XYZ file of C-alpha atoms in Angstrom:
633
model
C 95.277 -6.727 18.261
C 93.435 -10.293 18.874
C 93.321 -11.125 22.131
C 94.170 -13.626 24.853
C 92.270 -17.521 24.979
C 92.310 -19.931 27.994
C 95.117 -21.665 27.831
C 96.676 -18.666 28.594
C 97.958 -14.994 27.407
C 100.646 -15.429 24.288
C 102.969 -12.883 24.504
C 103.874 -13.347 21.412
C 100.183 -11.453 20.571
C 101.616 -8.229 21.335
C 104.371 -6.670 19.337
C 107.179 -5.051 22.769
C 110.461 -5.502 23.675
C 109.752 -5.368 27.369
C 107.848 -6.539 29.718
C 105.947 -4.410 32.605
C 104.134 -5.820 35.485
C 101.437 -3.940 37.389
C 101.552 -5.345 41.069
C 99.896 -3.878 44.109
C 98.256 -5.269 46.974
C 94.096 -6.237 46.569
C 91.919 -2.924 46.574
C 94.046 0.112 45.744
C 92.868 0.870 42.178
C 95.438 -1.196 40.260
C 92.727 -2.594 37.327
C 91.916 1.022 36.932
C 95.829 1.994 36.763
C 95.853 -0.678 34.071
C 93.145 0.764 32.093
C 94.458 3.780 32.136
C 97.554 2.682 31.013
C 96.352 0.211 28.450
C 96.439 1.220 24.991
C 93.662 -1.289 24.826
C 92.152 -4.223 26.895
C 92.597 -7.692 26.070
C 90.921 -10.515 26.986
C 90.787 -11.611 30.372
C 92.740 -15.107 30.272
C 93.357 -18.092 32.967
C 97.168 -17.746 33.920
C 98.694 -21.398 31.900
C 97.977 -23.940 34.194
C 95.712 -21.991 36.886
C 92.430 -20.533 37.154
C 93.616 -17.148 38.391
C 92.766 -14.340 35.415
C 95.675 -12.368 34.046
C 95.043 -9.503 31.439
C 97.942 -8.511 29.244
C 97.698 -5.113 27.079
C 99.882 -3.186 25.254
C 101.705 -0.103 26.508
C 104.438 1.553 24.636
C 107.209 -0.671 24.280
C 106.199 -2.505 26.970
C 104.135 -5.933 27.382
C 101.732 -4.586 30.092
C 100.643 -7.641 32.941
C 98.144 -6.839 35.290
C 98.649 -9.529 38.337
C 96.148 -10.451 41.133
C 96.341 -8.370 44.052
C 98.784 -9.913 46.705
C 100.701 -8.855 50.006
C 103.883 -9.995 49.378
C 105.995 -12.273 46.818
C 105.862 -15.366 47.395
C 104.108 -18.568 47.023
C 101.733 -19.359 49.768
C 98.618 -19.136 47.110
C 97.751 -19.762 43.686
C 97.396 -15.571 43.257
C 100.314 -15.357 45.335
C 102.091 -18.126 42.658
C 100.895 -16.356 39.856
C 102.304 -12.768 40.885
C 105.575 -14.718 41.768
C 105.830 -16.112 38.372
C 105.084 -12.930 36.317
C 107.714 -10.928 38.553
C 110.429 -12.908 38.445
C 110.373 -12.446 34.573
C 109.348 -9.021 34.322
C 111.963 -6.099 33.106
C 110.264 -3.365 35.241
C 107.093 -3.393 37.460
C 104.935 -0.733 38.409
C 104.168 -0.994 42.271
C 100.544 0.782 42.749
C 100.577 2.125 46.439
C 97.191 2.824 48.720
C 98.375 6.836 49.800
C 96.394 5.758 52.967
C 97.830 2.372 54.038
C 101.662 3.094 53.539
C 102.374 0.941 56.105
C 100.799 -2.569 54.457
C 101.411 -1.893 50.777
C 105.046 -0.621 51.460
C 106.047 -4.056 52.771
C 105.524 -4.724 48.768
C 107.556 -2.013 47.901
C 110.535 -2.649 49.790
C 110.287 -6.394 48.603
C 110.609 -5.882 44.975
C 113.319 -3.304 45.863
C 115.532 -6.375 47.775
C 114.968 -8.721 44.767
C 116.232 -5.893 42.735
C 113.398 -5.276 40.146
C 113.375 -1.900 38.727
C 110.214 -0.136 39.822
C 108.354 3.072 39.834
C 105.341 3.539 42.484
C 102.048 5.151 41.631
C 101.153 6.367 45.041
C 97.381 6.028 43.959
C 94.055 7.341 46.197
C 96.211 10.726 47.090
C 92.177 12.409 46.879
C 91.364 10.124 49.775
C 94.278 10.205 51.731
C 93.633 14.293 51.770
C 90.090 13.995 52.544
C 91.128 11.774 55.728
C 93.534 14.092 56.556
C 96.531 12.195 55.513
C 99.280 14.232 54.773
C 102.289 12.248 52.496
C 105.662 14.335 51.465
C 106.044 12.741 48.237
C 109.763 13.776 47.360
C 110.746 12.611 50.953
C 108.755 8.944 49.961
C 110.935 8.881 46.329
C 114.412 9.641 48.289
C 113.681 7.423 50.517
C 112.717 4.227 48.085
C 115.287 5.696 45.930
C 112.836 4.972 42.636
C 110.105 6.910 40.956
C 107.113 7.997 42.979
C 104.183 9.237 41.203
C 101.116 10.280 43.028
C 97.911 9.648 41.206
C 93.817 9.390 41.683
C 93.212 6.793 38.957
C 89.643 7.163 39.292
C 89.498 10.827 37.970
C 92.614 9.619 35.512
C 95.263 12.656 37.530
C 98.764 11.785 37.315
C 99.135 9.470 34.138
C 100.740 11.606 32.195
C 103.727 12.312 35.036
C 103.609 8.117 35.534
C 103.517 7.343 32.000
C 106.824 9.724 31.346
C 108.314 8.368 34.192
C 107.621 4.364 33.735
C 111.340 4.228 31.629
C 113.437 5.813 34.843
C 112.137 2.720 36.567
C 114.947 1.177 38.799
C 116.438 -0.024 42.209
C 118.526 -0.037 44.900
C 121.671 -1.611 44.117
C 121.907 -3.188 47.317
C 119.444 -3.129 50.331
C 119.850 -4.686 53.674
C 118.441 -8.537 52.702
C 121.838 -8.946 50.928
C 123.244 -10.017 54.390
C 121.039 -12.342 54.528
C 122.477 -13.989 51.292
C 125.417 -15.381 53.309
C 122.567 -17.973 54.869
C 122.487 -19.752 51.174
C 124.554 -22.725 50.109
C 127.812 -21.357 48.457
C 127.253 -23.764 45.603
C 123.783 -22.209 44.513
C 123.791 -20.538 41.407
C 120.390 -17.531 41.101
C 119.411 -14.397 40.498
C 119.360 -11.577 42.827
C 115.398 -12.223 42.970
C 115.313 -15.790 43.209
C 117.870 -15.282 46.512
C 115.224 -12.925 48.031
C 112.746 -15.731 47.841
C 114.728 -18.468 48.928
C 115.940 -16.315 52.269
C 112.314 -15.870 52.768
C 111.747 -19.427 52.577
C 110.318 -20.168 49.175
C 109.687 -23.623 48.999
C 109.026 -24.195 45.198
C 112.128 -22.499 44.070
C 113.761 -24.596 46.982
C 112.891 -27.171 45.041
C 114.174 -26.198 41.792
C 117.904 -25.056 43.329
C 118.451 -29.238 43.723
C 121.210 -28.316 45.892
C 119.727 -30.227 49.303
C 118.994 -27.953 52.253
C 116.802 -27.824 55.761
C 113.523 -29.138 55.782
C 110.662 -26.294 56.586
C 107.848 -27.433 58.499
C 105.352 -29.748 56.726
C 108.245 -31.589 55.499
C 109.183 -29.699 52.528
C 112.527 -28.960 51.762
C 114.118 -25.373 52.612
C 117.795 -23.647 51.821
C 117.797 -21.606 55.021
C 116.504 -22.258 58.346
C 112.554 -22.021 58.235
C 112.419 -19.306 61.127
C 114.915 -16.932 59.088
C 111.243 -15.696 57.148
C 109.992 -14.383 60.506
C 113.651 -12.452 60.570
C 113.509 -10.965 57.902
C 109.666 -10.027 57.698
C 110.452 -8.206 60.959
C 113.159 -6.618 59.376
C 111.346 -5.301 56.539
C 108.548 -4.071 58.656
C 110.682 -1.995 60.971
C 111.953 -0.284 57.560
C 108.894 0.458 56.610
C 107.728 1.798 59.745
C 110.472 4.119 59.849
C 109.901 5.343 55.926
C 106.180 6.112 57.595
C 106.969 7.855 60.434
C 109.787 10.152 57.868
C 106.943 10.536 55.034
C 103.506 10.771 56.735
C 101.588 13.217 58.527
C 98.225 12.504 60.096
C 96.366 15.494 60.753
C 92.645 14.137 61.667
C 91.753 11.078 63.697
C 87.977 11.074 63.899
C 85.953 8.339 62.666
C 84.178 9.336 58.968
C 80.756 8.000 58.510
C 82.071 5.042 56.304
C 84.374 3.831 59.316
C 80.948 3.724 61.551
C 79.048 1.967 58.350
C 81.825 -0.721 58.215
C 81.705 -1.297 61.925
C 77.909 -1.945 61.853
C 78.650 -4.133 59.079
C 80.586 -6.261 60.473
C 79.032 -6.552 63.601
C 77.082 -9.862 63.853
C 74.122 -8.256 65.372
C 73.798 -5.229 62.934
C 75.538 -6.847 60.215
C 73.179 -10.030 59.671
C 69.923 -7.818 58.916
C 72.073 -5.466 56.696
C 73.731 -8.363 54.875
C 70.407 -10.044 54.284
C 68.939 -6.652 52.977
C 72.133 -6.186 50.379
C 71.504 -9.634 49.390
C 67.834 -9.064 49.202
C 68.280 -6.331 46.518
C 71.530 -8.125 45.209
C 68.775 -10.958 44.153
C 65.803 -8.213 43.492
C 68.033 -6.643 40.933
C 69.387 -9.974 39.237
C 66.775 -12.531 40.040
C 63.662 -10.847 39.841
C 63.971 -7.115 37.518
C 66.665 -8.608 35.061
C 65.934 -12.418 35.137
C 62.085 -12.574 35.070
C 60.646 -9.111 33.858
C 63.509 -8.158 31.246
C 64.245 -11.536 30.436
C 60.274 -12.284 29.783
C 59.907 -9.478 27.717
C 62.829 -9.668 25.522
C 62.735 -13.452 24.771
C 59.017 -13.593 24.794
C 57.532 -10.313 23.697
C 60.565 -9.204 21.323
C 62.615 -12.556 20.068
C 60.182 -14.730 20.372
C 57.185 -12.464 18.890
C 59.135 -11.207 16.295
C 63.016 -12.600 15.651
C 62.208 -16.389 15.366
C 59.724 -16.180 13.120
C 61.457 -13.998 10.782
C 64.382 -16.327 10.636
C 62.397 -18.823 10.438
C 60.736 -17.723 7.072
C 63.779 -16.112 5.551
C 65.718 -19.387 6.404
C 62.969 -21.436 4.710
C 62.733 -19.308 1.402
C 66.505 -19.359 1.105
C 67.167 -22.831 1.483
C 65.921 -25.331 -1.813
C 63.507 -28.344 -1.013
C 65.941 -31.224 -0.800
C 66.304 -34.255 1.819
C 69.740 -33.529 2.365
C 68.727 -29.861 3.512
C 66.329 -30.991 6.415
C 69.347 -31.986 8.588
C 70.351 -28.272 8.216
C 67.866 -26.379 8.172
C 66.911 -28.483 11.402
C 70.233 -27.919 13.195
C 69.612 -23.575 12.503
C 65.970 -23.369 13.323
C 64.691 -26.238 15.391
C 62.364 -25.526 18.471
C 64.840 -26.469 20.959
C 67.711 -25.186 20.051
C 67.867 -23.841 16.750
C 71.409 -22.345 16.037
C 69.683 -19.322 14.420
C 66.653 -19.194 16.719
C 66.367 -20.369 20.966
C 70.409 -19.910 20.847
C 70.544 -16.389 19.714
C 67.294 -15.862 21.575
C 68.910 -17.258 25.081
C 72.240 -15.181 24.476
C 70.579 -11.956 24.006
C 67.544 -12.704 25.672
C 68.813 -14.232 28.607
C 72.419 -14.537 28.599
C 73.336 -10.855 27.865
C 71.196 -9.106 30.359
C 71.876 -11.436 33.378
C 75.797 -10.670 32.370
C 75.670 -7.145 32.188
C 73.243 -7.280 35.426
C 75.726 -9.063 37.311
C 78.729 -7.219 36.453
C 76.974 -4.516 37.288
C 76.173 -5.612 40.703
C 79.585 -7.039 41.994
C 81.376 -3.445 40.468
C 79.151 -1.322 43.048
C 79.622 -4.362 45.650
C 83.296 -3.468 44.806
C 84.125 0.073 44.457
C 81.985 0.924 47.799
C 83.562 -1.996 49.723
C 80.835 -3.663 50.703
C 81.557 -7.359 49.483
C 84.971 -8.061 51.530
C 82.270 -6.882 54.606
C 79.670 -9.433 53.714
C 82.743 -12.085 53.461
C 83.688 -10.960 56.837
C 79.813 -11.680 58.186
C 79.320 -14.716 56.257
C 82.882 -16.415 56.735
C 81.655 -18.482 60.360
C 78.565 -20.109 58.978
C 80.149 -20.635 55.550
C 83.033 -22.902 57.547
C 81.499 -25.330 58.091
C 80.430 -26.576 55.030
C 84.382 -26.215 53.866
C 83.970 -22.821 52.239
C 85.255 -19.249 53.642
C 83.128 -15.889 53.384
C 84.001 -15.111 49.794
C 81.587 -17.976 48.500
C 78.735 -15.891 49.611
C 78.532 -14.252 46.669
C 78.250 -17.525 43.692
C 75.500 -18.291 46.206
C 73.591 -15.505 45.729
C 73.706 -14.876 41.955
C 73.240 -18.468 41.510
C 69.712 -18.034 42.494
C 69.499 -15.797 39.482
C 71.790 -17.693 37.334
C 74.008 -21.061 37.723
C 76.086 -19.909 34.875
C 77.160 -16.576 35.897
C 77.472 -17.897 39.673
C 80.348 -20.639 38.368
C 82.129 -17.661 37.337
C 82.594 -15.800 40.700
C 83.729 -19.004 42.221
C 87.121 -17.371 40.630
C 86.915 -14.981 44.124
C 86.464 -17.798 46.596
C 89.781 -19.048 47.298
C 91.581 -21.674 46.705
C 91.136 -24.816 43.902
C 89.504 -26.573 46.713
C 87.145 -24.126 47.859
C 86.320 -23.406 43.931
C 85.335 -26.807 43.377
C 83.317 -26.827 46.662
C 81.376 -23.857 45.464
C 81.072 -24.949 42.265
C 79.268 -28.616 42.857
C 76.859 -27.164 45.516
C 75.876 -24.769 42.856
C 75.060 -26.795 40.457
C 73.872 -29.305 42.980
C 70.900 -27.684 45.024
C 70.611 -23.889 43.734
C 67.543 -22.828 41.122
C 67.747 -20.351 39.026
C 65.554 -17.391 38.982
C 63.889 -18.790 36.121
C 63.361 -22.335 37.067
C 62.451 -20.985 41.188
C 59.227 -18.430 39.684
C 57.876 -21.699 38.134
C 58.176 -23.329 40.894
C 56.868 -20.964 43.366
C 54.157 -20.572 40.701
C 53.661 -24.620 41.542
C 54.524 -24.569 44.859
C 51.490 -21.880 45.780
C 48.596 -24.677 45.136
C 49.733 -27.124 47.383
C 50.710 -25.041 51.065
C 53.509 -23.451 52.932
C 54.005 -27.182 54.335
C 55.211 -28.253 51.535
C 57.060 -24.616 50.433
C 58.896 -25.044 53.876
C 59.537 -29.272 53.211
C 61.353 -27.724 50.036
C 63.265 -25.567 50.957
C 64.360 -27.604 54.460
C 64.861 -30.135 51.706
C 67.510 -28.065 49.636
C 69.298 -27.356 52.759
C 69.803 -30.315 54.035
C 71.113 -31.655 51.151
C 73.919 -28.994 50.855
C 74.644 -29.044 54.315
C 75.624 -32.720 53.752
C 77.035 -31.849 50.753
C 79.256 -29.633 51.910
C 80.504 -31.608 54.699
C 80.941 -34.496 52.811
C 83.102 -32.539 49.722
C 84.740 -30.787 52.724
C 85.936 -34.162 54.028
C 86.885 -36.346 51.564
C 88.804 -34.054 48.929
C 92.289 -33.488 49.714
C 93.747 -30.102 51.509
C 92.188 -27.849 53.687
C 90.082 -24.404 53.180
C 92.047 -21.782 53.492
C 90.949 -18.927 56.013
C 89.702 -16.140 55.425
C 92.468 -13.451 54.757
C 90.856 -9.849 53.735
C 91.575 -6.274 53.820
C 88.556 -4.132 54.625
C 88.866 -1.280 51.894
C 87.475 2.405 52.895
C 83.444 2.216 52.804
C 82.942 4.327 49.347
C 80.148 5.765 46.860
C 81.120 4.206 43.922
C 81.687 6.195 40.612
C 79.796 5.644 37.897
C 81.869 5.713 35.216
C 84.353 3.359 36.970
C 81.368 0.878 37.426
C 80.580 1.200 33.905
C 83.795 0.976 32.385
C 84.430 -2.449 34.472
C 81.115 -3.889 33.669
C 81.315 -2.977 29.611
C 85.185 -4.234 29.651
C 84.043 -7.952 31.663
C 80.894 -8.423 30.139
C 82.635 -8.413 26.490
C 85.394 -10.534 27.692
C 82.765 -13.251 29.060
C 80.597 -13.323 25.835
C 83.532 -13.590 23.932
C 84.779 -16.745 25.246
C 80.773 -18.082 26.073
C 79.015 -17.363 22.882
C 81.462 -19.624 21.095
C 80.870 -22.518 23.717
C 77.312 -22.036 23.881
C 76.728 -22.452 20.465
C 79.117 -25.636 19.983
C 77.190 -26.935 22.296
C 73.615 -25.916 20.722
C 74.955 -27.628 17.160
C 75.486 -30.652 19.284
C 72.481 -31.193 21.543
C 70.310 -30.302 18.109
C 72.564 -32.732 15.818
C 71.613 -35.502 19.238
C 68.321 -34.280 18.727
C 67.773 -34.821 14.999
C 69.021 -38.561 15.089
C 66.543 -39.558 18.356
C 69.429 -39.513 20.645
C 67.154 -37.051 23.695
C 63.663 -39.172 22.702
C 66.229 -42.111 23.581
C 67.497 -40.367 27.114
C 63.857 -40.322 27.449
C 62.954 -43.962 27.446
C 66.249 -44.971 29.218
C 64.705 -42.849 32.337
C 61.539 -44.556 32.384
C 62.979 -47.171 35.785
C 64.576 -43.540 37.115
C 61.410 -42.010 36.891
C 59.248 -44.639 38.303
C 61.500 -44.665 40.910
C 60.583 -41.660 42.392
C 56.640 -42.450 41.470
C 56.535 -40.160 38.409
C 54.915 -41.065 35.261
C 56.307 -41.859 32.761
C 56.161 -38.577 30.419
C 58.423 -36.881 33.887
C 60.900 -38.276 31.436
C 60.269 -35.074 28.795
C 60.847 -33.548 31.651
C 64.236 -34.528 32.684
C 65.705 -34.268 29.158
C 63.835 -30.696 28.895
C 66.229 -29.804 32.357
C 69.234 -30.810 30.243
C 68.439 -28.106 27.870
C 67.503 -25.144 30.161
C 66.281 -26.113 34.060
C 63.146 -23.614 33.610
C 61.931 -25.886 30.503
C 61.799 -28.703 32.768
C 59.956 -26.668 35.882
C 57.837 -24.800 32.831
C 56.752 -28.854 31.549
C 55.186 -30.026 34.870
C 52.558 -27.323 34.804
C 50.822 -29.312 32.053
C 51.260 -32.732 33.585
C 48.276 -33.867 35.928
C 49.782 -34.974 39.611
C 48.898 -35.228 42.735
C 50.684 -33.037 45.339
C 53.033 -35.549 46.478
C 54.287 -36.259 43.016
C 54.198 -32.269 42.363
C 55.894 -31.781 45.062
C 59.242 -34.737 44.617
C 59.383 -33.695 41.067
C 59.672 -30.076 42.000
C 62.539 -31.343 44.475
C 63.808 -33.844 41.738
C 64.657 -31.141 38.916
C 65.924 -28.608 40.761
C 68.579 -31.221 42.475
C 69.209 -32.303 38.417
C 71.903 -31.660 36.731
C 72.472 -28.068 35.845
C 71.723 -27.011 32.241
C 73.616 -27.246 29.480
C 75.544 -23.582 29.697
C 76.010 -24.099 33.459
C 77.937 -27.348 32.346
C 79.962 -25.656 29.835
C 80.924 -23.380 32.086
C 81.748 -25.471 34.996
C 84.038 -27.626 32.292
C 85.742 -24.432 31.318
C 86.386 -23.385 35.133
C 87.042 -26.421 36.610
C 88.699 -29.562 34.933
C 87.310 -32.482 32.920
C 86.907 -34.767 35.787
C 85.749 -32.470 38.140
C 82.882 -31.471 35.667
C 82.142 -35.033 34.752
C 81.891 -36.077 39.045
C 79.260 -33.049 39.374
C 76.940 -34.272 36.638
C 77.203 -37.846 37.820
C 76.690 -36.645 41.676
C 74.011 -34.527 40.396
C 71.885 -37.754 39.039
C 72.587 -39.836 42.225
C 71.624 -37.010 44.765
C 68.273 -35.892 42.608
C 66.864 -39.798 42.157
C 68.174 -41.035 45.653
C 66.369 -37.838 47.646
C 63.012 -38.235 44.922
C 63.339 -42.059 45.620
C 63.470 -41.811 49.466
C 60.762 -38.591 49.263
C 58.374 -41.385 47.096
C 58.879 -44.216 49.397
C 57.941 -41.613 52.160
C 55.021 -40.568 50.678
C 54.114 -44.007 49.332
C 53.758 -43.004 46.164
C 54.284 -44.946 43.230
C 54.180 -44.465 39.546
């Protein structure tokens, strides 16, 4: 079965007559649910027309959908849009239920009952629920939904057989108490049962859609109902769900665990700030330095490019005949900079792989022990003012040990807005792992003066950064809005399972970019298109009192940003110059995979502003360091 590509997952891929949609709210084991139910993964796709990832797999008869996590229906988010979108189509949905937080995830529950979608629960984490003396009657919980309950621990795979035989008795009340609700709707308006759910709960976009006039809801956009009937019926719901609680649950131990004291400390500012910097410190130990410098060295340098390129390089040149019209091809596989057959392959296994499977890795034990929603929590203040919320912690951090893998958790920061914020400071003021060892290797001859100047340097300019982007594009941030999942040791095999299933979807849908884009920078290369890029920069780079070689430099950065760093160790400069061009390439445009990624997360024009901000920002701060310094070229 092929599998899903960015503009979205084709249904049409997979051969069912139905559809099923896994919904459940964030962190109760609903991507494990799906792999357990999943005859077998599919790519991870970008919902048409969003950025929010979607995975579609085959189960049975059945189309199997596995949504973002959300807390309710409705459209307040893009995740929240998404969910919306896939439910309202879906013919049955399994609702995956946290054993221990029946009272949040039921307000789900009894939502997709009122809108009438046939359901069956998988009341999942019924190991943990025991262990913290949580006591649920099961049979009482199914009479009183009045659908299919199935209690499961997806992490040790119990239960799947009882939910897989019971996914066909899905179903749903035939009426609940939001049908008196109904009455509040024009009598002209023609929609489903679903679709009236929404509306009485003041869905704005399908508002819009029914064309049949209405209220206006606050901000101006129109409404069916009166705007405060959502509060109405939200309390309703809740005070049903309570009271399925109170009939179903037993709590038979109230003392604080070990993980509830962890969490606490955690998310205390005064305990939590040196254990935050300590996660992050082995967050970028693990990524940055063991994966990113030592592996990375040794497989690209003492394995690839020791022993691959050079093979390639001979069997390529025995194979091809001695003809002019060859050179352009056998220049476009095997050239220096990047060769097709040589640098790419030796950057996607030597570099790309590893720092992929390192960071997968790393975010599935952040994850499964719940320690990243805590370091959003800690992080959330400081990261306000600069437009972003707590989640962007994270792309900060692994963007010191890669830009590319970095724009790719921007996906958990938020909103479009926030996404985009992320995104440009990334590739604005962060340095790689590989480019930042040059250039503390550089940086150690000239003083912690000038170490500090850099780095004060580098902040500053994402501080205003930040500000700025967080003024001038439209919207606002959203807030932070997290639940704080049990404190954990995570499993293993659950780690490793996550990390083998997202590392193949990335390289599936990067390796083909990557090397489009090799063909073309090498084809530019051939026909003196970068030696041209080099003498166009000769006013940029006498601008900021380089010489003129700096140039090589630049156009070195384009390829990979440790090239460029790497390049200034041979160049002879005084310590001024060392240090603005040390400032000047790492505020230069990211490299070339970091830009094909950015294009693929974020749109055309967003990509295009970065790379133009990026050239502005890096010769107006070198140009105002030089006149500082009095340096000049």
């Amino acid at each position: 079965m092929d599998g899903c590509h960015d503009a979205g997952c084709d249904a049409s891929e997979i051969d069912a007559d139905s559809t099923l949609a896994l919904v459940g709210c964030p962190n109760v084991g609903k991507s494990v649910v799906f792999g357990e139910l999943a005859e077998q993964y599919v790519d991870v796709s970008n919902y048409p027309g969003t950025t929010v990832d979607t995975t579609l797999a085959e189960f049975g008869d059945y189309q199997l959908t596995d949504t973002p996590g959300v807390y309710g229906i409705s459209a307040f988010d893009e995740e929240e849009r998404v969910t919306r979108e896939i439910v309202l189509e879906a013919d049955a949905v399994v609702n995956v239920v946290d054993a221990t937080h029946l009272d949040r995830d039921l307000f789900l529950t009894l939502q997709l009952l009122d809108m009438g979608i046939p359901t069956v629960v998988a009341l999942n984490m019924m190991d943990e629920a025991e262990a913290g003396g949580i006591d649920v009657d099961v049979e009482a919980l199914e009479e009183a939904l009045g659908v299919p309950v199935v209690p499961t621990v997806a992490i040790d795979g119990e239960g799947f057989d009882e939910l897989r035989e019971r996914v066909p008795e899905a179903t749903a009340p035939e009426s609940t108490d939001i049908e008196a609700y109904y009455e509040e709707l024009p009598d002209e308006l023609e929609a489903s049962r679903r679709e009236k759910t929404l509306l009485v709960e003041g869905d704005e976009d399908l508002a819009r859609e029914a064309d049949v006039g209405g209220v206006m809801a606050d901000g101006g956009s129109p409404a069916l109902v009166d705007p405060g009937l959502r509060e109405e019926v939200y309390g309703q719901r809740r005070s049903r769900v309570q009271s399925i609680v109170d009939s179903v649950q037993n709590v038979t131990r109230t003392d604080e665990s070990i993980g509830d004291r962890l969490s606490d400390l955690m998310i205390n500012p005064l305990t939590g700030t040196p254990i935050a910097l300590a996660v992050l410190g082995l967050i970028y130990y693990f990524i940055g330095d063991l994966v990113a410098q030592r592996l990375v060295d040794k497989l690209e340098g003492e394995i690839l490019a020791a022993h691959y390129i050079p093979a390639v390089e001979s069997f390529v040149g025995g194979l091809l005949p001695e003809a002019g019209w060859i050179e352009p091809i056998e220049f476009l596989l095997i050239n220096d900079n990047l060769g097709l057959l040589t640098v790419t392959v030796q950057y996607i296994v030597g570099t790309l792989l590893p720092l992929v499977i390192a960071f997968y890795l790393a975010i599935g034990v952040l994850e499964d022990s719940g320690v990243l929603p805590r370091l959003a929590v800690l992080t959330d203040r400081g990261l306000n003012r600069i437009g972003l919320n707590g989640r962007a912690v994270v792309p900060m951090i692994v963007g010191v040990g890669c830009v590319t893998m970095a724009v790719i958790t921007t996906r958990m920061v938020g909103s479009k807005r926030e996404r985009t914020i992320s995104t440009a400071l990334l590739g604005l003021g962060i340095p790689c792992s590989a480019q930042l060892g040059v250039i503390m290797g550089l940086m150690a001859g000239l003083g912690l003066i000038y170490w500090f100047g850099y780095l004060g340097i580098l902040l500053v300019v994402l501080g205003v950064a930040g500000v700025f982007l967080d003024r001038t594009l439209p919207g606002e941030s959203e807030a932070l809005v997290t639940e704080l999942p049990r404190m954990r040791i995570p499993r293993p095999g659950n780690i490793l399972r996550k990390t083998y299933n997202r590392a193949k979807m990335f390289l599936r849908e990067a390796i083909p970019l990557f090397a489009v884009t090799a063909l073309a920078i090498s084809a530019l290369d051939y026909v003196g298109g970068l030696a041209a890029i080099q003498d166009g920069l000769r006013p940029l780079t006498s601008l900021v009192g380089m010489p003129t070689d700096f140039g090589q430099i630049l156009v070195l950065g384009l390829i990979r940003r440790d090239f460029a760093a790497a390049g200034m160790t041979d160049m002879a400069l005084s310590s001024a110059q060392v240090f603005i061009g040390l400032v000047v390439i790492t505020l230069f445009v990211p490299c070339i995979l970091a830009m094909v990624m950015i294009l693929k997360e974020r749109d055309a024009k967003s990509a295009i502003l970065m790379w133009l901000g990026s050239w502005v920002v890096a010769f107006g701060v070198g140009g105002l360091l030089a006149a500082a310094f009095g340096v000049i070229a």
